[in-house]
Short mmCIF file of C-alpha atoms in Angstrom, two decimals:
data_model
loop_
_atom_site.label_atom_id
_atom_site.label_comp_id
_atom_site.label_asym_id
_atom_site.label_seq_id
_atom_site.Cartn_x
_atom_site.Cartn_y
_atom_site.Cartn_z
CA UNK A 1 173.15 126.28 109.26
CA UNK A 2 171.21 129.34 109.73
CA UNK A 3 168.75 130.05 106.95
CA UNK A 4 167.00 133.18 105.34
CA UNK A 5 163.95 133.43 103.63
CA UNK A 6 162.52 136.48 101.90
CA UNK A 7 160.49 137.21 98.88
CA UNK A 8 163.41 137.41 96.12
CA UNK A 9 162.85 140.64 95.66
CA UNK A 10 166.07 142.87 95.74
CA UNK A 11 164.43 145.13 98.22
CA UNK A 12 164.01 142.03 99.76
CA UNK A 13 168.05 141.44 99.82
CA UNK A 14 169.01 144.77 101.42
CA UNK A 15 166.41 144.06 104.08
CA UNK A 16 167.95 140.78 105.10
CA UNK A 17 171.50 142.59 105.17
CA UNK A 18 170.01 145.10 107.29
CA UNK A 19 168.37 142.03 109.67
CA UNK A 20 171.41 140.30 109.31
CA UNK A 21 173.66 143.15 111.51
CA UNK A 22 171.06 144.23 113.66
CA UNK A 23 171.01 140.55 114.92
CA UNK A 24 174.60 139.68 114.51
CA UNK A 25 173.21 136.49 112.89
CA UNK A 26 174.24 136.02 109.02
CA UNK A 27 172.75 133.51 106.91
CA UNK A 28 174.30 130.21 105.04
CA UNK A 29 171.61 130.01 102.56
CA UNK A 30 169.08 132.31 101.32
CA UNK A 31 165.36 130.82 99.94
CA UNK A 32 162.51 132.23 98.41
CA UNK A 33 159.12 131.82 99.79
CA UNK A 34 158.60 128.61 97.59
CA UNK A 35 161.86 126.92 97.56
CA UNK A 36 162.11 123.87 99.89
CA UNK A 37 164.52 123.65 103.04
CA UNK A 38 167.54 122.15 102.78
CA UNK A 39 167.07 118.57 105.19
CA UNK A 40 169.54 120.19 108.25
CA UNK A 41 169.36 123.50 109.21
CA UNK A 42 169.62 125.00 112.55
CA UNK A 43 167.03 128.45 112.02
CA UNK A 44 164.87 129.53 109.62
CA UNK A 45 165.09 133.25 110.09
CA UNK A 46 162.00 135.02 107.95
CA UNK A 47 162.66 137.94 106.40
CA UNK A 48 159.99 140.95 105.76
CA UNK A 49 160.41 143.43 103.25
CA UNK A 50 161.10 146.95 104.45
CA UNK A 51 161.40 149.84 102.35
CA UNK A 52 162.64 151.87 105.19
CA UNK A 53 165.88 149.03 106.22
CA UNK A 54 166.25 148.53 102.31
CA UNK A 55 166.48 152.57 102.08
CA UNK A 56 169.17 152.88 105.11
CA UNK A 57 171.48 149.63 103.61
CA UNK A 58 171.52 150.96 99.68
CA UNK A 59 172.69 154.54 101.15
CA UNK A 60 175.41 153.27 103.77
CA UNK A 61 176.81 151.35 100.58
CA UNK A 62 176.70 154.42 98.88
CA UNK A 63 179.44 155.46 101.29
CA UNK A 64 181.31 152.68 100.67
CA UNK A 65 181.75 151.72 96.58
CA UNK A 66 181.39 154.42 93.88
CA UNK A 67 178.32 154.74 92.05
CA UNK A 68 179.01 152.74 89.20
CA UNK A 69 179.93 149.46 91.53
CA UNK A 70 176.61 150.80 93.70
CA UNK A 71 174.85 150.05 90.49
CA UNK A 72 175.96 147.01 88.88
CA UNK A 73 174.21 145.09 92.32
CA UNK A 74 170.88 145.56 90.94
CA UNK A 75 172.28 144.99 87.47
CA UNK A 76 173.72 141.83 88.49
CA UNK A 77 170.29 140.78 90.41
CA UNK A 78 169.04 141.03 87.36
CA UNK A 79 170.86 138.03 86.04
CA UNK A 80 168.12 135.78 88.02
CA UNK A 81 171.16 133.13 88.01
CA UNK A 82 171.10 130.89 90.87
CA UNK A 83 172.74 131.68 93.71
CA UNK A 84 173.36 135.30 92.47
CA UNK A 85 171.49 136.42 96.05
CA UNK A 86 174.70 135.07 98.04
CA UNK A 87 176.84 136.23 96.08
CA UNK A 88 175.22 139.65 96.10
CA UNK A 89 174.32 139.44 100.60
CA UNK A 90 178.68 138.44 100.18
CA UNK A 91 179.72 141.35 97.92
CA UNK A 92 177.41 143.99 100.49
CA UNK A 93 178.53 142.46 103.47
CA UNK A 94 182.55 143.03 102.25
CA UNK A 95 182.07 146.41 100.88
CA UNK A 96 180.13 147.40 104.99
CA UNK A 97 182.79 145.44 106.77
CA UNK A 98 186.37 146.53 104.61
CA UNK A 99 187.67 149.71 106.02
CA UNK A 100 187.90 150.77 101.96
CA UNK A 101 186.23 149.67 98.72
CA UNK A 102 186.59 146.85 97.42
CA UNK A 103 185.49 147.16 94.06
CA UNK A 104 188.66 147.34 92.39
CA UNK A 105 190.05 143.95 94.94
CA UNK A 106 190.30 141.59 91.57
CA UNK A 107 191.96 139.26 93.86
CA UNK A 108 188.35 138.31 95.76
CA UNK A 109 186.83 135.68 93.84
CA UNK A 110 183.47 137.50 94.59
CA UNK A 111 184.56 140.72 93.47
CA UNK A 112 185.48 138.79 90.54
CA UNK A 113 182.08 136.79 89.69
CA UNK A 114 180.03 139.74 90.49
CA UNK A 115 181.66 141.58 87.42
CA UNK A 116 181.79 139.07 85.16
CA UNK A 117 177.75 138.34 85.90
CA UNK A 118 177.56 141.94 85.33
CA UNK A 119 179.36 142.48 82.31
CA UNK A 120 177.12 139.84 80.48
CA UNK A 121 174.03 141.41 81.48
CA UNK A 122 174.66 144.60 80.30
CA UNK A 123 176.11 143.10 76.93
CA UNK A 124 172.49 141.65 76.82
CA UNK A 125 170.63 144.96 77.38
CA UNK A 126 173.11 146.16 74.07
CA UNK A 127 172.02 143.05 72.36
CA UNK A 128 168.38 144.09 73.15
CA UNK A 129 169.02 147.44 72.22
CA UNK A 130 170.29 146.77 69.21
CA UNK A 131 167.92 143.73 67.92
CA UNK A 132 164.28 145.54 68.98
CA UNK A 133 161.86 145.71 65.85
CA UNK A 134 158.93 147.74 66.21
CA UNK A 135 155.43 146.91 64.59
CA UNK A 136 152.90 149.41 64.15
CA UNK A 137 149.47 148.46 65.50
CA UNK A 138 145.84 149.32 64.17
CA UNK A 139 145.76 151.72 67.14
CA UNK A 140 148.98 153.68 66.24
CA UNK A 141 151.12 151.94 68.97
CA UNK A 142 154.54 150.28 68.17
CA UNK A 143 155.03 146.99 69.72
CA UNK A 144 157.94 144.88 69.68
CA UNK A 145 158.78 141.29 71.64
CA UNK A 146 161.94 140.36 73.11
CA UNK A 147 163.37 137.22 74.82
CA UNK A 148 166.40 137.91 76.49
CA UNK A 149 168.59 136.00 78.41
CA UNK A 150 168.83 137.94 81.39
CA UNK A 151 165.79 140.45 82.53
CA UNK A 152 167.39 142.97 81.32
CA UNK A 153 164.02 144.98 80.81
CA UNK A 154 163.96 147.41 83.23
CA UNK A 155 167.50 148.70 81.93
CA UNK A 156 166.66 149.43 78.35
CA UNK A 157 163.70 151.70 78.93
CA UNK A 158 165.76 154.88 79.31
CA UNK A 159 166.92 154.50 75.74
CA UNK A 160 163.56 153.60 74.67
CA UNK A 161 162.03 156.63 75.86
CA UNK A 162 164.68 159.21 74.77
CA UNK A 163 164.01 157.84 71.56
CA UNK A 164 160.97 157.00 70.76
CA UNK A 165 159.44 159.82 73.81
CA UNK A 166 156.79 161.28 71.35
CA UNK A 167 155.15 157.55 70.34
CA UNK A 168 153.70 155.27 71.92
CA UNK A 169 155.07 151.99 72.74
CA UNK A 170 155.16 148.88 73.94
CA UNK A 171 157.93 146.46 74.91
CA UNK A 172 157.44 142.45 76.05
CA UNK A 173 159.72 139.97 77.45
CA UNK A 174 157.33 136.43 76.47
CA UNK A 175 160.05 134.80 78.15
CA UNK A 176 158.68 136.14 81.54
CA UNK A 177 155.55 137.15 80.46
CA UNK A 178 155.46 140.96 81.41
CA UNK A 179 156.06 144.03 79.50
CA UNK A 180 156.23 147.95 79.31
CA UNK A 181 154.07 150.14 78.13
CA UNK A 182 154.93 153.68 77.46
CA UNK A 183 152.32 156.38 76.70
CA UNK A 184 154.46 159.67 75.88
CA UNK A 185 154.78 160.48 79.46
CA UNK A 186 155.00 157.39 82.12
CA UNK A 187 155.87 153.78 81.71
CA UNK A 188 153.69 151.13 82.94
CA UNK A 189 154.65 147.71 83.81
CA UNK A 190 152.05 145.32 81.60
CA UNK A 191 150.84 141.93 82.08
CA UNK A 192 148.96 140.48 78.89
CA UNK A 193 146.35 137.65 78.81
CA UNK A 194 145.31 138.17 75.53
CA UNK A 195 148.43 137.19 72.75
CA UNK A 196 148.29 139.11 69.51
CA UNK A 197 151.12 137.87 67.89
CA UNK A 198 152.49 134.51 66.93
CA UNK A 199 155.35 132.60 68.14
CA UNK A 200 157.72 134.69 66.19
CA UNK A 201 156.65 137.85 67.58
CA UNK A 202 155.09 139.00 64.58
CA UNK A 203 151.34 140.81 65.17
CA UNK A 204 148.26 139.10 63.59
CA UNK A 205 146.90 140.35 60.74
CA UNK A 206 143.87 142.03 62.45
CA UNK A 207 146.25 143.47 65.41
CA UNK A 208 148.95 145.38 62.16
CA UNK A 209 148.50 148.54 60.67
CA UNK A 210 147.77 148.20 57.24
CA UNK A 211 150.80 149.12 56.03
CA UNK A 212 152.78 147.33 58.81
CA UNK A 213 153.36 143.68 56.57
CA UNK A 214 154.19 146.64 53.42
CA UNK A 215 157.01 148.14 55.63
CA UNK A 216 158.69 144.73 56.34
CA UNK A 217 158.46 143.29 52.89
CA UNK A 218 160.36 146.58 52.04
CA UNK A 219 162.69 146.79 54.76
CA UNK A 220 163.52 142.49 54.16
CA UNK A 221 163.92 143.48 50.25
CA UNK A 222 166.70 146.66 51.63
CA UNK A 223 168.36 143.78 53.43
CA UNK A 224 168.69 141.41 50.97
CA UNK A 225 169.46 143.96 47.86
CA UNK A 226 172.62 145.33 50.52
CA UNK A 227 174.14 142.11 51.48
CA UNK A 228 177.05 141.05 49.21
CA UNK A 229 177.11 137.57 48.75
CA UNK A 230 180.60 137.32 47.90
CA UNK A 231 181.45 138.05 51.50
CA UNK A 232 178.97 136.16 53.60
CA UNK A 233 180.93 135.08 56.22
CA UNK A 234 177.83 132.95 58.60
CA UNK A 235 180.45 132.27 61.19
CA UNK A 236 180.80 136.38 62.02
CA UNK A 237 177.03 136.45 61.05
CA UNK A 238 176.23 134.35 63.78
CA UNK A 239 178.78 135.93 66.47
CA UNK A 240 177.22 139.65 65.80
CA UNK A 241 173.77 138.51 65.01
CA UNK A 242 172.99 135.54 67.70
CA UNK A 243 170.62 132.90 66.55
CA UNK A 244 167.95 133.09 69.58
CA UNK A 245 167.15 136.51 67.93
CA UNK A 246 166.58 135.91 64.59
CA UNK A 247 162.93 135.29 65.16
CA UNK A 248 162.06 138.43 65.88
CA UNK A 249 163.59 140.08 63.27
CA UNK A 250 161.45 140.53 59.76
CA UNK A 251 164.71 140.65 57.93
CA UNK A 252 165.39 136.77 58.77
CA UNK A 253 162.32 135.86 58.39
CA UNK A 254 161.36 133.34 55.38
#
Protein backbone atom coordinates (compact mmCIF):
# COMPACT_ATOMS: atom_id res chain seq x y z
CA UNK A 1 0.00 0.00 0.00
CA UNK A 2 1.62 3.11 -1.04
CA UNK A 3 0.56 6.14 0.96
CA UNK A 4 0.31 10.02 0.43
CA UNK A 5 0.43 12.64 2.77
CA UNK A 6 -0.10 16.33 2.13
CA UNK A 7 -1.58 19.22 3.92
CA UNK A 8 -5.42 18.81 2.82
CA UNK A 9 -5.30 21.63 1.07
CA UNK A 10 -6.74 21.36 -2.55
CA UNK A 11 -3.61 22.92 -3.89
CA UNK A 12 -2.30 20.31 -1.98
CA UNK A 13 -4.37 17.56 -4.17
CA UNK A 14 -3.26 18.76 -7.62
CA UNK A 15 0.30 18.66 -6.34
CA UNK A 16 0.15 15.02 -5.38
CA UNK A 17 -1.50 14.26 -8.93
CA UNK A 18 1.26 16.05 -10.42
CA UNK A 19 3.93 13.83 -8.01
CA UNK A 20 1.93 11.00 -8.64
CA UNK A 21 2.86 10.88 -12.79
CA UNK A 22 6.10 12.27 -12.57
CA UNK A 23 6.95 9.16 -10.39
CA UNK A 24 4.69 6.65 -11.96
CA UNK A 25 3.80 5.82 -8.32
CA UNK A 26 -0.07 6.45 -7.38
CA UNK A 27 -1.28 6.35 -3.99
CA UNK A 28 -3.92 3.85 -2.08
CA UNK A 29 -4.67 6.25 0.60
CA UNK A 30 -4.26 9.83 1.02
CA UNK A 31 -3.63 11.45 4.90
CA UNK A 32 -3.37 14.70 6.24
CA UNK A 33 -0.48 15.78 8.24
CA UNK A 34 -2.32 14.66 11.53
CA UNK A 35 -4.14 11.61 10.63
CA UNK A 36 -2.49 8.34 11.82
CA UNK A 37 -1.06 5.54 9.39
CA UNK A 38 -2.94 2.85 8.59
CA UNK A 39 -0.89 -0.42 10.59
CA UNK A 40 0.57 -1.90 6.87
CA UNK A 41 1.71 0.19 4.38
CA UNK A 42 4.54 -0.23 2.07
CA UNK A 43 5.66 3.93 1.50
CA UNK A 44 4.80 6.91 2.93
CA UNK A 45 5.35 9.25 0.05
CA UNK A 46 5.24 13.14 1.50
CA UNK A 47 3.78 15.48 -0.44
CA UNK A 48 4.81 19.42 -0.62
CA UNK A 49 2.64 21.96 -1.78
CA UNK A 50 3.55 23.61 -5.06
CA UNK A 51 1.81 26.35 -6.57
CA UNK A 52 3.74 25.95 -9.71
CA UNK A 53 2.76 21.66 -10.15
CA UNK A 54 -0.81 22.66 -8.76
CA UNK A 55 -0.85 25.51 -11.64
CA UNK A 56 0.38 22.98 -14.57
CA UNK A 57 -2.31 19.94 -13.30
CA UNK A 58 -5.60 22.45 -12.96
CA UNK A 59 -4.70 23.76 -16.67
CA UNK A 60 -3.95 20.24 -18.39
CA UNK A 61 -7.53 19.35 -16.91
CA UNK A 62 -8.70 22.30 -18.42
CA UNK A 63 -7.98 20.51 -21.68
CA UNK A 64 -9.67 17.70 -20.75
CA UNK A 65 -13.46 18.41 -19.02
CA UNK A 66 -15.39 21.63 -19.78
CA UNK A 67 -15.36 24.36 -17.43
CA UNK A 68 -18.29 23.67 -15.55
CA UNK A 69 -17.00 19.86 -14.62
CA UNK A 70 -13.34 21.85 -14.14
CA UNK A 71 -15.24 23.60 -11.45
CA UNK A 72 -17.39 21.44 -9.51
CA UNK A 73 -13.69 19.68 -8.18
CA UNK A 74 -13.13 22.47 -5.93
CA UNK A 75 -16.84 22.66 -5.29
CA UNK A 76 -16.94 19.16 -4.35
CA UNK A 77 -13.61 19.60 -2.06
CA UNK A 78 -15.55 21.71 -0.43
CA UNK A 79 -17.83 19.06 0.92
CA UNK A 80 -14.89 18.22 3.59
CA UNK A 81 -16.65 14.60 3.48
CA UNK A 82 -14.33 11.87 4.14
CA UNK A 83 -12.69 10.36 1.61
CA UNK A 84 -13.82 13.09 -0.89
CA UNK A 85 -9.71 13.52 -1.65
CA UNK A 86 -9.75 9.92 -3.41
CA UNK A 87 -12.45 10.32 -4.95
CA UNK A 88 -11.36 13.69 -6.30
CA UNK A 89 -7.07 12.24 -7.04
CA UNK A 90 -9.74 9.20 -9.00
CA UNK A 91 -12.00 11.61 -10.95
CA UNK A 92 -8.43 13.78 -12.16
CA UNK A 93 -6.57 10.84 -12.79
CA UNK A 94 -9.64 9.45 -15.35
CA UNK A 95 -10.33 12.70 -16.95
CA UNK A 96 -5.74 12.86 -17.74
CA UNK A 97 -5.72 9.22 -18.66
CA UNK A 98 -9.34 8.82 -21.01
CA UNK A 99 -8.58 9.80 -24.50
CA UNK A 100 -12.09 12.06 -24.06
CA UNK A 101 -14.08 13.52 -21.17
CA UNK A 102 -15.57 11.82 -19.01
CA UNK A 103 -17.86 14.03 -17.42
CA UNK A 104 -20.91 13.02 -19.02
CA UNK A 105 -19.68 8.77 -18.40
CA UNK A 106 -22.86 8.30 -15.81
CA UNK A 107 -21.91 4.76 -16.00
CA UNK A 108 -18.51 5.37 -13.66
CA UNK A 109 -19.55 5.13 -10.22
CA UNK A 110 -17.05 8.04 -9.59
CA UNK A 111 -18.34 10.18 -12.15
CA UNK A 112 -21.45 9.46 -10.44
CA UNK A 113 -20.57 10.30 -6.60
CA UNK A 114 -18.62 13.26 -7.59
CA UNK A 115 -21.95 14.88 -8.91
CA UNK A 116 -24.13 13.93 -6.51
CA UNK A 117 -21.48 15.41 -3.66
CA UNK A 118 -21.61 18.32 -5.85
CA UNK A 119 -25.07 18.91 -6.39
CA UNK A 120 -25.68 19.03 -2.52
CA UNK A 121 -23.12 21.52 -1.96
CA UNK A 122 -24.23 23.92 -4.19
CA UNK A 123 -27.96 23.36 -2.97
CA UNK A 124 -26.29 24.44 0.39
CA UNK A 125 -24.63 27.65 -0.90
CA UNK A 126 -28.64 28.43 -2.24
CA UNK A 127 -29.76 27.50 1.18
CA UNK A 128 -27.14 30.00 2.53
CA UNK A 129 -28.03 32.41 0.10
CA UNK A 130 -31.31 32.42 0.74
CA UNK A 131 -31.40 32.12 4.78
CA UNK A 132 -28.50 35.06 5.51
CA UNK A 133 -29.91 37.83 7.97
CA UNK A 134 -27.96 40.80 8.32
CA UNK A 135 -27.60 42.86 11.67
CA UNK A 136 -26.49 46.27 11.70
CA UNK A 137 -23.64 47.00 14.10
CA UNK A 138 -22.85 50.22 16.27
CA UNK A 139 -20.11 50.79 13.69
CA UNK A 140 -22.39 50.73 10.55
CA UNK A 141 -21.28 47.16 9.49
CA UNK A 142 -23.84 44.34 8.73
CA UNK A 143 -23.00 41.08 10.19
CA UNK A 144 -24.68 37.93 9.80
CA UNK A 145 -23.69 34.09 11.11
CA UNK A 146 -24.13 31.03 9.25
CA UNK A 147 -23.62 27.27 9.96
CA UNK A 148 -23.71 25.37 6.99
CA UNK A 149 -23.33 21.98 6.29
CA UNK A 150 -20.77 22.03 3.81
CA UNK A 151 -18.05 25.10 3.64
CA UNK A 152 -19.73 26.48 1.26
CA UNK A 153 -18.29 30.05 2.19
CA UNK A 154 -16.03 30.85 -0.25
CA UNK A 155 -18.86 30.28 -2.99
CA UNK A 156 -21.44 32.72 -1.79
CA UNK A 157 -19.26 35.79 -1.66
CA UNK A 158 -19.77 36.75 -5.31
CA UNK A 159 -23.44 37.25 -4.62
CA UNK A 160 -22.70 38.95 -1.49
CA UNK A 161 -20.67 41.52 -3.01
CA UNK A 162 -22.79 42.29 -6.14
CA UNK A 163 -25.29 42.99 -3.71
CA UNK A 164 -24.46 44.44 -0.91
CA UNK A 165 -20.87 46.10 -2.89
CA UNK A 166 -21.51 49.65 -1.40
CA UNK A 167 -21.79 48.32 2.57
CA UNK A 168 -19.85 46.88 4.57
CA UNK A 169 -20.09 43.42 5.69
CA UNK A 170 -19.33 40.66 7.41
CA UNK A 171 -20.10 36.96 6.99
CA UNK A 172 -19.15 33.91 9.72
CA UNK A 173 -19.30 30.26 9.52
CA UNK A 174 -19.16 29.49 13.84
CA UNK A 175 -19.24 26.09 12.68
CA UNK A 176 -15.55 26.47 11.51
CA UNK A 177 -14.79 29.42 13.16
CA UNK A 178 -13.66 31.82 10.26
CA UNK A 179 -15.38 34.43 8.38
CA UNK A 180 -15.35 37.22 5.60
CA UNK A 181 -15.10 40.50 5.85
CA UNK A 182 -15.87 42.81 3.07
CA UNK A 183 -14.99 46.54 3.10
CA UNK A 184 -16.55 48.00 -0.27
CA UNK A 185 -13.60 46.96 -2.22
CA UNK A 186 -11.65 43.55 -1.09
CA UNK A 187 -12.71 40.64 1.00
CA UNK A 188 -10.73 39.49 3.83
CA UNK A 189 -10.71 36.14 5.31
CA UNK A 190 -11.43 36.80 9.36
CA UNK A 191 -10.64 34.87 12.33
CA UNK A 192 -12.50 36.19 15.58
CA UNK A 193 -11.43 35.68 19.25
CA UNK A 194 -13.66 37.98 20.63
CA UNK A 195 -17.71 36.61 20.22
CA UNK A 196 -20.27 39.37 20.05
CA UNK A 197 -23.20 37.52 19.63
CA UNK A 198 -24.96 34.71 21.39
CA UNK A 199 -25.53 31.23 20.49
CA UNK A 200 -28.28 32.16 18.17
CA UNK A 201 -26.31 34.48 16.20
CA UNK A 202 -27.99 37.39 17.38
CA UNK A 203 -25.42 40.59 18.33
CA UNK A 204 -25.32 41.76 22.01
CA UNK A 205 -26.96 44.58 22.95
CA UNK A 206 -23.83 46.82 23.16
CA UNK A 207 -22.41 45.30 19.66
CA UNK A 208 -26.45 46.44 17.67
CA UNK A 209 -27.26 49.56 16.26
CA UNK A 210 -29.85 51.12 18.09
CA UNK A 211 -32.37 50.53 15.90
CA UNK A 212 -31.15 47.00 14.97
CA UNK A 213 -33.62 44.96 17.87
CA UNK A 214 -36.53 47.87 16.31
CA UNK A 215 -35.98 46.44 12.74
CA UNK A 216 -36.48 42.77 13.80
CA UNK A 217 -39.41 43.25 16.08
CA UNK A 218 -40.88 44.87 12.86
CA UNK A 219 -39.74 42.59 10.33
CA UNK A 220 -40.98 39.28 12.98
CA UNK A 221 -44.46 41.33 13.32
CA UNK A 222 -44.49 41.47 8.88
CA UNK A 223 -44.01 37.73 9.22
CA UNK A 224 -46.45 36.84 11.47
CA UNK A 225 -49.33 39.48 10.22
CA UNK A 226 -48.58 37.58 6.38
CA UNK A 227 -48.76 34.03 7.33
CA UNK A 228 -52.28 32.52 6.94
CA UNK A 229 -52.95 30.18 9.47
CA UNK A 230 -55.49 28.35 7.69
CA UNK A 231 -52.79 26.94 5.46
CA UNK A 232 -49.86 26.16 7.67
CA UNK A 233 -48.71 23.21 6.31
CA UNK A 234 -45.23 22.50 8.99
CA UNK A 235 -44.41 19.47 6.93
CA UNK A 236 -43.59 21.88 3.59
CA UNK A 237 -42.47 24.47 6.26
CA UNK A 238 -39.87 22.33 7.34
CA UNK A 239 -38.78 20.92 3.73
CA UNK A 240 -38.29 24.74 2.36
CA UNK A 241 -37.27 26.21 5.62
CA UNK A 242 -34.78 23.45 7.31
CA UNK A 243 -34.72 23.37 11.03
CA UNK A 244 -30.75 23.81 11.61
CA UNK A 245 -31.51 27.38 10.29
CA UNK A 246 -34.11 28.62 12.17
CA UNK A 247 -31.79 30.04 14.75
CA UNK A 248 -30.51 32.49 12.90
CA UNK A 249 -33.40 33.84 11.63
CA UNK A 250 -35.27 36.80 13.83
CA UNK A 251 -38.51 35.77 12.26
CA UNK A 252 -38.41 32.26 14.25
CA UNK A 253 -37.22 33.52 16.96
CA UNK A 254 -39.48 33.47 20.32
Amino acid sequence: MVVFRYDRSFEGLLTAVFDAYAHHEFPDMLLGEADTPPLFFDEMVRIYTDSEKSTRVWNGLKRRISESALYMLPDAWLSELPGVDMLLFKYMRKAIDAPCSIELNFGDADVMELLKIWKSVDKERLRVIQFVRFQKTVDGMFFACVEPVYNVLPLVLDHFKDRFHDQKWLLYDVKRDYGFFYDERETTEVHLDAKQWDENGRLNEDSAATDELFFQKLWKGYYSSMTIKERINPRLHRQNLPVRFWKFLPEKRK
